[in-house]
CSV table of C-alpha atoms in Angstrom, one decimal:
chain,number,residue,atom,x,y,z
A,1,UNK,CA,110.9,35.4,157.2
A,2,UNK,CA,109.1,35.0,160.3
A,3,UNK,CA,106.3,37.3,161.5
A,4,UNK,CA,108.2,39.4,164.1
A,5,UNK,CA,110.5,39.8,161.7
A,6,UNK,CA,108.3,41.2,159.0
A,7,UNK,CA,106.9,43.6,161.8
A,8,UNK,CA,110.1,44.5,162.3
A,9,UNK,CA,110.7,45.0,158.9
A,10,UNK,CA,107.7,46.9,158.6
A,11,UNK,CA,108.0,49.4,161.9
A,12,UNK,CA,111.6,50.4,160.0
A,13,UNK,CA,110.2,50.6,156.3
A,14,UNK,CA,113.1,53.8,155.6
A,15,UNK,CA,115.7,50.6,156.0
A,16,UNK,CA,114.2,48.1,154.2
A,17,UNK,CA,115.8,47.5,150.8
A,18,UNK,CA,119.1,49.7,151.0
A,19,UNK,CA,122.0,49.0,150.7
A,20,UNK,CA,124.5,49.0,153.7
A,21,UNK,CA,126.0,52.7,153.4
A,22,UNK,CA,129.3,53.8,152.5
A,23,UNK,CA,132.1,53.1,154.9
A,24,UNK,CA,133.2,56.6,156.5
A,25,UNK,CA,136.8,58.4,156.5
A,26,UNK,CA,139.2,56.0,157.5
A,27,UNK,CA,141.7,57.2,160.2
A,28,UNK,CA,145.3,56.3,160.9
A,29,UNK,CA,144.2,52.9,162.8
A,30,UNK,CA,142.2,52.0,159.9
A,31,UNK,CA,138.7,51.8,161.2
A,32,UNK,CA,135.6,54.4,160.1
A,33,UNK,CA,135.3,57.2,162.2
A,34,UNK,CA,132.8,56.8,164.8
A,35,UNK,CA,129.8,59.9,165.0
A,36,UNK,CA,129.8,61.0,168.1
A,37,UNK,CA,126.9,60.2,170.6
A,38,UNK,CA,125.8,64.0,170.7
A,39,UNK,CA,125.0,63.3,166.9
A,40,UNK,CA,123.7,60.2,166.3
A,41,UNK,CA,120.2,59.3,165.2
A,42,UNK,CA,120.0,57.0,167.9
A,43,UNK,CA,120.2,59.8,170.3
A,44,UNK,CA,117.8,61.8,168.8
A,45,UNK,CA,115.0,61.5,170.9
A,46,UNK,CA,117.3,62.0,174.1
A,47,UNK,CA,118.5,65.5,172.2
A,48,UNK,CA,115.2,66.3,172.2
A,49,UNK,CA,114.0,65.4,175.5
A,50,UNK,CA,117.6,67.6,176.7
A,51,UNK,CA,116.2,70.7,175.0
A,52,UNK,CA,112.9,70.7,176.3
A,53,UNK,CA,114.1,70.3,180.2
A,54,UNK,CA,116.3,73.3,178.7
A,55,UNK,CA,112.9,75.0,177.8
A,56,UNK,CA,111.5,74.3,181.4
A,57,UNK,CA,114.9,76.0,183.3
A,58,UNK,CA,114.5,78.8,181.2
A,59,UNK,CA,110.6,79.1,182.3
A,60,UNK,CA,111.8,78.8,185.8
A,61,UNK,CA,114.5,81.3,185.3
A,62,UNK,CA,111.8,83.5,184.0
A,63,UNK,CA,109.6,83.4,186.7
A,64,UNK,CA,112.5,83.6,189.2
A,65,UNK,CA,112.9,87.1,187.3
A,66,UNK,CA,109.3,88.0,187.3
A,67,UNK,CA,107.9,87.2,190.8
A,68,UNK,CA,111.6,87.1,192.6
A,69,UNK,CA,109.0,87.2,195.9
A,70,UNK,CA,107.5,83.9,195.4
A,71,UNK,CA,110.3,81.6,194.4
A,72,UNK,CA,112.5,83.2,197.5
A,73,UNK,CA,110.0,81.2,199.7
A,74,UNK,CA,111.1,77.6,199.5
A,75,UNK,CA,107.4,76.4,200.7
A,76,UNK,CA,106.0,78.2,197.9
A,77,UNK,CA,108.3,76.5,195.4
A,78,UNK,CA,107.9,73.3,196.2
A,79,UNK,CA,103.8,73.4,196.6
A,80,UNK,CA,103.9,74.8,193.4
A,81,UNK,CA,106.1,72.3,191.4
A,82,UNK,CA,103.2,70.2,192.8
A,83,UNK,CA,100.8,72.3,191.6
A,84,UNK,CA,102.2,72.3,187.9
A,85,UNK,CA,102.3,68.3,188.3
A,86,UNK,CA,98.9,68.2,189.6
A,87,UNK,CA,97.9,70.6,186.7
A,88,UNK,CA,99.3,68.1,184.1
A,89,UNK,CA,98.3,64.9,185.3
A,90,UNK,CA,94.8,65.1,183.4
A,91,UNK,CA,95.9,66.5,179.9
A,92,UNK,CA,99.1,63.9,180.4
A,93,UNK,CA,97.4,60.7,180.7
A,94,UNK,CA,95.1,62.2,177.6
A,95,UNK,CA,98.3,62.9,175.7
A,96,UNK,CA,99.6,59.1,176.1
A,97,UNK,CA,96.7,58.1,174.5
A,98,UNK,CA,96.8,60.8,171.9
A,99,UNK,CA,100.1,59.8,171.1
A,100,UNK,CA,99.9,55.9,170.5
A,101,UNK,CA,97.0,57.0,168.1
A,102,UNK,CA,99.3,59.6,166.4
A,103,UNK,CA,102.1,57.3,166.1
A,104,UNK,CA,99.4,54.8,164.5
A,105,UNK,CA,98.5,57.2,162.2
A,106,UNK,CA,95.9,59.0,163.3
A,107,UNK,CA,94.4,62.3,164.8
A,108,UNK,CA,91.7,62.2,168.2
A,109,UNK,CA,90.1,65.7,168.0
A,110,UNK,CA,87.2,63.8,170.4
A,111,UNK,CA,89.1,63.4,173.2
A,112,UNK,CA,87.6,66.6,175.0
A,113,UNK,CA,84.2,66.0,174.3
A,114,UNK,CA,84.8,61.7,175.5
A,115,UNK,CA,86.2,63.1,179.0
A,116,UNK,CA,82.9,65.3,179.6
A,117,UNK,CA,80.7,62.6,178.7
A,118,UNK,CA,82.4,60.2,180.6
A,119,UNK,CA,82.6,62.7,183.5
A,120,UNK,CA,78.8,63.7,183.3
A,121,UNK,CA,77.7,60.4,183.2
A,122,UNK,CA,79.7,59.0,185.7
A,123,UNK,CA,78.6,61.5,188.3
A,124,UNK,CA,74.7,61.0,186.8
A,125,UNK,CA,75.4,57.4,187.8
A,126,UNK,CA,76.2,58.5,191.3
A,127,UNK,CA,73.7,60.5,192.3
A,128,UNK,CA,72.1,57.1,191.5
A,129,UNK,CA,73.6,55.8,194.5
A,130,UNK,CA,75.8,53.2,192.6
A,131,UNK,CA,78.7,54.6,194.8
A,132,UNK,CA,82.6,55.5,193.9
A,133,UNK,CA,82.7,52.2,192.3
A,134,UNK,CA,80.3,53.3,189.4
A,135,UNK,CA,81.3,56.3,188.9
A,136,UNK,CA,85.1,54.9,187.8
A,137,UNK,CA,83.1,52.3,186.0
A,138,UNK,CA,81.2,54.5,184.1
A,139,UNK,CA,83.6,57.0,183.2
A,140,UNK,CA,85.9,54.2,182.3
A,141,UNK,CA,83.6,52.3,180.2
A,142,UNK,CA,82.2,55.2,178.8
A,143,UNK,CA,85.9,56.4,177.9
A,144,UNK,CA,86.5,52.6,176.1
A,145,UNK,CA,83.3,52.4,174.5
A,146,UNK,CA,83.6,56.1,172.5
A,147,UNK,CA,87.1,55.6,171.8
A,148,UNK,CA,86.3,51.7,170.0
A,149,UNK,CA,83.1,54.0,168.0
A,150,UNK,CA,85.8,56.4,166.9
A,151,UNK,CA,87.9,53.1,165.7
A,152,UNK,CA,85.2,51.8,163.7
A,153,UNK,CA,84.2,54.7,162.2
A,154,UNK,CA,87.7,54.9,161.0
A,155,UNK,CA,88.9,51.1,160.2
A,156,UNK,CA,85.5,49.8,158.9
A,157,UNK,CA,83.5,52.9,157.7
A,158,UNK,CA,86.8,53.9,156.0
A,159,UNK,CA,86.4,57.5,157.8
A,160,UNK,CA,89.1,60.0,157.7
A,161,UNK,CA,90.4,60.3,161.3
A,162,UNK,CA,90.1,63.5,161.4
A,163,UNK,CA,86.5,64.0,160.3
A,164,UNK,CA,85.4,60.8,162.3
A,165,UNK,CA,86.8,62.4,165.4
A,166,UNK,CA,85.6,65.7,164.4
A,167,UNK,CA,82.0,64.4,164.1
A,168,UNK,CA,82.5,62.6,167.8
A,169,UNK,CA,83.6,65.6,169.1
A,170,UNK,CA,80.6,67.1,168.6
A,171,UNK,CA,78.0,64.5,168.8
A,172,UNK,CA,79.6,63.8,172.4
A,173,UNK,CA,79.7,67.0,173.3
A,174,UNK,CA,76.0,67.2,172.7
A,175,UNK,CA,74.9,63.8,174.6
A,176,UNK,CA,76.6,65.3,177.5
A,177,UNK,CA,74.9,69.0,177.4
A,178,UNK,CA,71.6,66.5,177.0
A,179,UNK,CA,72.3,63.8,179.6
A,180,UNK,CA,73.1,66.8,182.5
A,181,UNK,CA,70.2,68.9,181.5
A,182,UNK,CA,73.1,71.9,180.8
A,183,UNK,CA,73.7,71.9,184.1
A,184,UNK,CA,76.8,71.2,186.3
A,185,UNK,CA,76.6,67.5,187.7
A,186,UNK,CA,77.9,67.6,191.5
A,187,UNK,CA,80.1,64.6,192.4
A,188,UNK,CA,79.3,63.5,195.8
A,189,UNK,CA,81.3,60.8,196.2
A,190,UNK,CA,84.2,61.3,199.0
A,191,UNK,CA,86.5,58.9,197.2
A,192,UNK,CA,86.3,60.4,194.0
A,193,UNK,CA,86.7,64.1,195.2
A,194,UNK,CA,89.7,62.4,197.7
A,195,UNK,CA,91.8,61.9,194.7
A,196,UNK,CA,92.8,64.9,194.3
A,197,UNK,CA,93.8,66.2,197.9
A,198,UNK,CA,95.4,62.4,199.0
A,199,UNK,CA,99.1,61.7,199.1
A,200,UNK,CA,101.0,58.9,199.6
A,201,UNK,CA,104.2,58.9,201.3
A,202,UNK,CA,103.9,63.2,200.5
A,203,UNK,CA,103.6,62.7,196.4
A,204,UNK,CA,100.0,63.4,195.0
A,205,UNK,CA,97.4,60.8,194.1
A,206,UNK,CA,97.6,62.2,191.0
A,207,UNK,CA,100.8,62.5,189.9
A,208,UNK,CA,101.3,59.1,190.7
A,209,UNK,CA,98.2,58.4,188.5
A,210,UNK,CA,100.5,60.2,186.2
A,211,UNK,CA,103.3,58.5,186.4
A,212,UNK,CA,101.2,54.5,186.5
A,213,UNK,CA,100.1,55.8,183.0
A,214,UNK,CA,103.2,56.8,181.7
A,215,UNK,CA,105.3,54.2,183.2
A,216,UNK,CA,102.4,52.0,181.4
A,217,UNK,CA,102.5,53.9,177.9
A,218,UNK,CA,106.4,53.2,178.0
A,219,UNK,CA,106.0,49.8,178.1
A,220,UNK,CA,103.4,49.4,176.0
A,221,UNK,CA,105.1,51.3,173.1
A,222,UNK,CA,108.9,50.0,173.3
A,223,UNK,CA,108.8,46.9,175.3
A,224,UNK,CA,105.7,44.9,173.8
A,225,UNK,CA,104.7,43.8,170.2
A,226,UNK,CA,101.4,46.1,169.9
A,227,UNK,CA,104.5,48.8,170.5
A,228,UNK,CA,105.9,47.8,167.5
A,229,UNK,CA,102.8,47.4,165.0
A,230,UNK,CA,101.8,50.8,166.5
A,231,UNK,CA,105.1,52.0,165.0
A,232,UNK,CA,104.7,50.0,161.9
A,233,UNK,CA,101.0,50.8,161.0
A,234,UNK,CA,101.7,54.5,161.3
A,235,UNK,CA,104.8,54.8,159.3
A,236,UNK,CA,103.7,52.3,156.1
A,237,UNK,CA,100.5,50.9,156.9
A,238,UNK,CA,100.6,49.1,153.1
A,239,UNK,CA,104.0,47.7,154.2
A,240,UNK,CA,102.4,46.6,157.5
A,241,UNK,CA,99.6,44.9,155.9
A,242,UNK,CA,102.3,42.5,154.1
A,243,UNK,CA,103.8,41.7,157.4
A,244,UNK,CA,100.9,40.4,158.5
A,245,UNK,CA,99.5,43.0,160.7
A,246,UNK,CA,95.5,43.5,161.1
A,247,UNK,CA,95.6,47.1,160.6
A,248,UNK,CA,92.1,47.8,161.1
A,249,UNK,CA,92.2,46.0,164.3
A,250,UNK,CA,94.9,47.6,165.5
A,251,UNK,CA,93.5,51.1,164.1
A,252,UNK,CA,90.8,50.0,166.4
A,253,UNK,CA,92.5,49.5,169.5
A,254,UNK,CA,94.6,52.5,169.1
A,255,UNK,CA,91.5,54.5,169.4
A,256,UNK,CA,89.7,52.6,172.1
A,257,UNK,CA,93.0,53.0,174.3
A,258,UNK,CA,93.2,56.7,173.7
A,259,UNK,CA,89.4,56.6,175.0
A,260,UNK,CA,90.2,54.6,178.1
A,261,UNK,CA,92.9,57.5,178.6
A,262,UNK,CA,90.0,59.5,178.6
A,263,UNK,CA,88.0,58.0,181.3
A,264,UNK,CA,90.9,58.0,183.5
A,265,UNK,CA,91.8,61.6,182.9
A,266,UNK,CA,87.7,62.5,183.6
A,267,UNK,CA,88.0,61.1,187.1
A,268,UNK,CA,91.1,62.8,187.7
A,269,UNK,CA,89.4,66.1,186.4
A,270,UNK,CA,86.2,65.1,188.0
A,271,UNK,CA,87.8,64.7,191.2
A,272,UNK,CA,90.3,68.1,191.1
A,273,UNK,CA,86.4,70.0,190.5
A,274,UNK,CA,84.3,67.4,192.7
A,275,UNK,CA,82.0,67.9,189.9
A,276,UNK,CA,81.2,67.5,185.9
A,277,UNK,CA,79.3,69.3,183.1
A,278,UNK,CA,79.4,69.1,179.0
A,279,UNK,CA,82.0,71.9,178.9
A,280,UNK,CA,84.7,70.4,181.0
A,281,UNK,CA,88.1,69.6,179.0
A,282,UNK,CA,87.4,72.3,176.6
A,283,UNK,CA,90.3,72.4,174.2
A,284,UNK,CA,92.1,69.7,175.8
A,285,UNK,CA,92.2,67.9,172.2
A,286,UNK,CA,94.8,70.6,171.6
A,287,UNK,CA,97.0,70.6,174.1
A,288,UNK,CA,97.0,66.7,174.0
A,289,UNK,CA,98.5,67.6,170.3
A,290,UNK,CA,100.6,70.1,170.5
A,291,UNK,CA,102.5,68.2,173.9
A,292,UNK,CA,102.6,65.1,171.4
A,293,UNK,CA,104.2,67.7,168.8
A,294,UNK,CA,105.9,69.1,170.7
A,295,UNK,CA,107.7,65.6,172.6
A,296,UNK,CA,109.1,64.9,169.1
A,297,UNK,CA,105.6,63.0,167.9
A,298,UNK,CA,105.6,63.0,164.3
A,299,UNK,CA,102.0,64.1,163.0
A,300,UNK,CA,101.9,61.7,159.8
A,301,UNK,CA,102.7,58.9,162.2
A,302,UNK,CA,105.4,56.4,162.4
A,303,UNK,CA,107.6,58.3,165.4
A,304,UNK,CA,107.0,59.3,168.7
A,305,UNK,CA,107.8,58.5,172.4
A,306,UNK,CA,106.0,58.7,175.4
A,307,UNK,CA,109.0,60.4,177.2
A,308,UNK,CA,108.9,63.1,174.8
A,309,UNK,CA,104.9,63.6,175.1
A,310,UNK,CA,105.5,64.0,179.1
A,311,UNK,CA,108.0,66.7,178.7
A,312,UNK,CA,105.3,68.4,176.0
A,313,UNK,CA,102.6,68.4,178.8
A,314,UNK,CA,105.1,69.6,181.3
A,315,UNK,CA,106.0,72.4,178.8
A,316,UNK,CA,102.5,73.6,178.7
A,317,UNK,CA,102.1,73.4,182.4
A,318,UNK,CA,104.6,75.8,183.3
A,319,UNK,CA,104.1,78.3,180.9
A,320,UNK,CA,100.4,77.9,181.9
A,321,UNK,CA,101.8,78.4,185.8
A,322,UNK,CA,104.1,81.2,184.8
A,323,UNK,CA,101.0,83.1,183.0
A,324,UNK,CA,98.6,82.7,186.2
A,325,UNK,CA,101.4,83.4,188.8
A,326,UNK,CA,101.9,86.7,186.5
A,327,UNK,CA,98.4,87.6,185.8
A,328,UNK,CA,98.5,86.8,182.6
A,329,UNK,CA,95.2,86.0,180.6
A,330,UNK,CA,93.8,82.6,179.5
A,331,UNK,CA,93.6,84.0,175.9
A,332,UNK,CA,97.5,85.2,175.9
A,333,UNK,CA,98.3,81.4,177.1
A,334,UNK,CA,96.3,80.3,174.2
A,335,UNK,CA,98.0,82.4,171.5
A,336,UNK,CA,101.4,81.0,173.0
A,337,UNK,CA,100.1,77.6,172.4
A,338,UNK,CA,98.9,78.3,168.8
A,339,UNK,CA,101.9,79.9,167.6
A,340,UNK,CA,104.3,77.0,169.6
A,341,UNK,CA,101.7,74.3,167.2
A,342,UNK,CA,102.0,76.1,163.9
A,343,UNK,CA,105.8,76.4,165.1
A,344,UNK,CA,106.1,72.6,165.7
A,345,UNK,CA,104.1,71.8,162.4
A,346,UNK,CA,106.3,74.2,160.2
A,347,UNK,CA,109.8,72.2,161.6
A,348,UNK,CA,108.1,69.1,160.7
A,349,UNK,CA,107.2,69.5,157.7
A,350,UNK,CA,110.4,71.1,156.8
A,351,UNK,CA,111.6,67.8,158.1
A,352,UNK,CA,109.6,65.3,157.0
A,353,UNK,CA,107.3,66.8,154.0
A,354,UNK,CA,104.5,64.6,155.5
A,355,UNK,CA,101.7,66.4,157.7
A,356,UNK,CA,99.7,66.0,154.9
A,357,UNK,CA,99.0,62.5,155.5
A,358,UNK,CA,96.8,63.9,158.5
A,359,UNK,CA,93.6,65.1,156.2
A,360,UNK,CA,93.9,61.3,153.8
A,361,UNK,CA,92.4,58.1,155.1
A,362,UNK,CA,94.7,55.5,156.2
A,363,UNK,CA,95.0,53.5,153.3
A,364,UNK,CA,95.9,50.4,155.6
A,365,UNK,CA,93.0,50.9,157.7
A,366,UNK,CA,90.6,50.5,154.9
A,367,UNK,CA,92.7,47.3,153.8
């Protein structure tokens, strides 16, 4: 067996071994009776990814019923379906990072805490006078460089994932409160604070940021081998091992690409504030999540899709939208997010019998 095929192997562990199935109810023409495409596991994800643009008409619907003076005006509707894409595009490029490292296997509770650090040191670097250049440096290489920590910790310090992160969460945090003195770090660079007013051909810089990334994660996950170990390493990492896959290096790179989604995602947010400080992106580690959930991305790993994560984000967008359109308070959007998590948690389990997995170490990774 070649080694594509034991990756293969590997990224569909639930098939290897079994025996083909039974042959279904015959029918008059003597063939098996074909499930129908509404039903089949293939088809799951798409079922999904149908009910939660379901979930988004029915937000609409509700906010055609609440504020019926607001979506009368055409204007107003379209600048604000703009306004919900623009209010995504940082937590989504977050979330495609977040879920390549929950497919692999693991949890990013850092992810918050990497985008203020990057942002606060990227705007420290321009008040430097290293220019727009340094700043998306920084905050890029910033972004990398925590992730890659966060992959060590976990591949070769043999770290649970979610204490690792935990502890990088916090440690970050507090290099940014002590790199900005506690104060809020003004970005002066035009070209950064540009991103977030300049269109191209009448579509926002950054939903087409957005869309690069996502367009990217697609790719990346079911077009390209790293897709495929990503797949394998989080649903057997033992059986992946066998195939021949470096777990711990690709544990590592799982973590240093959700961090280089967090450097792109500070710019964005640095750029929608035109400025940076160590509380930006608070909580942002659970919305990334709970749009991964949400999207169909199972928390012990092994299944996932990008698609799915986008829709998640787009979820929480509108309902955050609807809230502020109503006057609705941050803390009532934040108990609707908490009980959609434990919600989305509770089916998987119920499911799967797996979220478990979440507080053990990778046994792979240690490997």
């Amino acid at each position: 067996m070649t080694t594509s095929e034991k990756e293969t192997a590997a990224a569909t562990p639930g098939q290897v071994g079994k025996a083909a199935p039974p042959a279904g109810p015959h029918h008059g023409s003597g063939g098996p009776a074909k499930e129908s495409w509404w039903k089949s596991d293939a088809n799951e994800n798409a079922r999904r990814n149908l009910g939660l643009v379901g979930v988004l008409v029915a937000l609409v619907v509700i906010g055609i019923a609440t504020r019926p003076d607001l979506y009368s005006d055409p204007t107003w509707v379209k600048n604000n379906i703009f306004t919900i894409l623009q209010q995504a595009s940082a937590i989504g490029v977050v979330t495609v990072g977040m879920t390549f490292v929950i497919i692999g296997g693991g949890i990013d509770l850092s992810v918050g805490a990497i985008m203020a650090l990057a942002g606060v040191w990227a705007t420290t670097v321009a008040t430097q006078s290293f220019g727009a250049g340094g700043m998306i440096f920084t905050a890029l290489a910033v972004g990398l460089g925590v992730g890659l920590v966060n992959g060590v910790l976990i591949s070769y310090g043999r770290l649970v994932p979610f204490i690792a992160t935990l502890a990088m969460m916090v440690a970050a945090r507090g290099l940014a409160a002590e790199i900005s003195d506690k104060q809020t770090q003004v970005s002066t660079s035009s070209v950064i604070n540009g991103i977030a007013t300049q269109r191209i051909l009448g579509i926002p810089l950054l939903v087409i940021i957005l869309a690069l990334v996502v367009a990217a994660g697609w790719v990346l996950l079911n077009r390209t081998t790293f897709g495929r170990r990503t797949v394998a390493v989080g649903g057997n990492s033992e059986a992946a091992r066998l195939a021949g896959i470096n777990v711990k290096w690709h544990t590592l790179l799982l973590y240093g690409l959700s961090g280089l989604c967090c450097g792109i995602a500070a710019i964005m947010l640095m750029a929608q504030a035109n400025s940076a400080q160590a509380a930006m992106a608070n909580l942002y580690e659970l919305d990334a999540i709970a749009a991964a959930i949400i999207g169909g991305t199972l928390l012990s790993g092994g299944r996932g899709t990008i698609m799915g994560a986008l829709f998640g984000v787009l979820v929480f967008s509108t309902i955050t939208n609807l809230f502020a359109i109503n006057g609705l308070s941050t803390e009532s959007q934040n108990m609707i997010k908490g009980a959609i998590i434990v919600a989305a948690v509770l089916i998987q389990e119920f499911r799967f019998k797996s979220v478990s997995q979440l507080f053990t170490r990778n046994k792979g990774a240690t490997a």
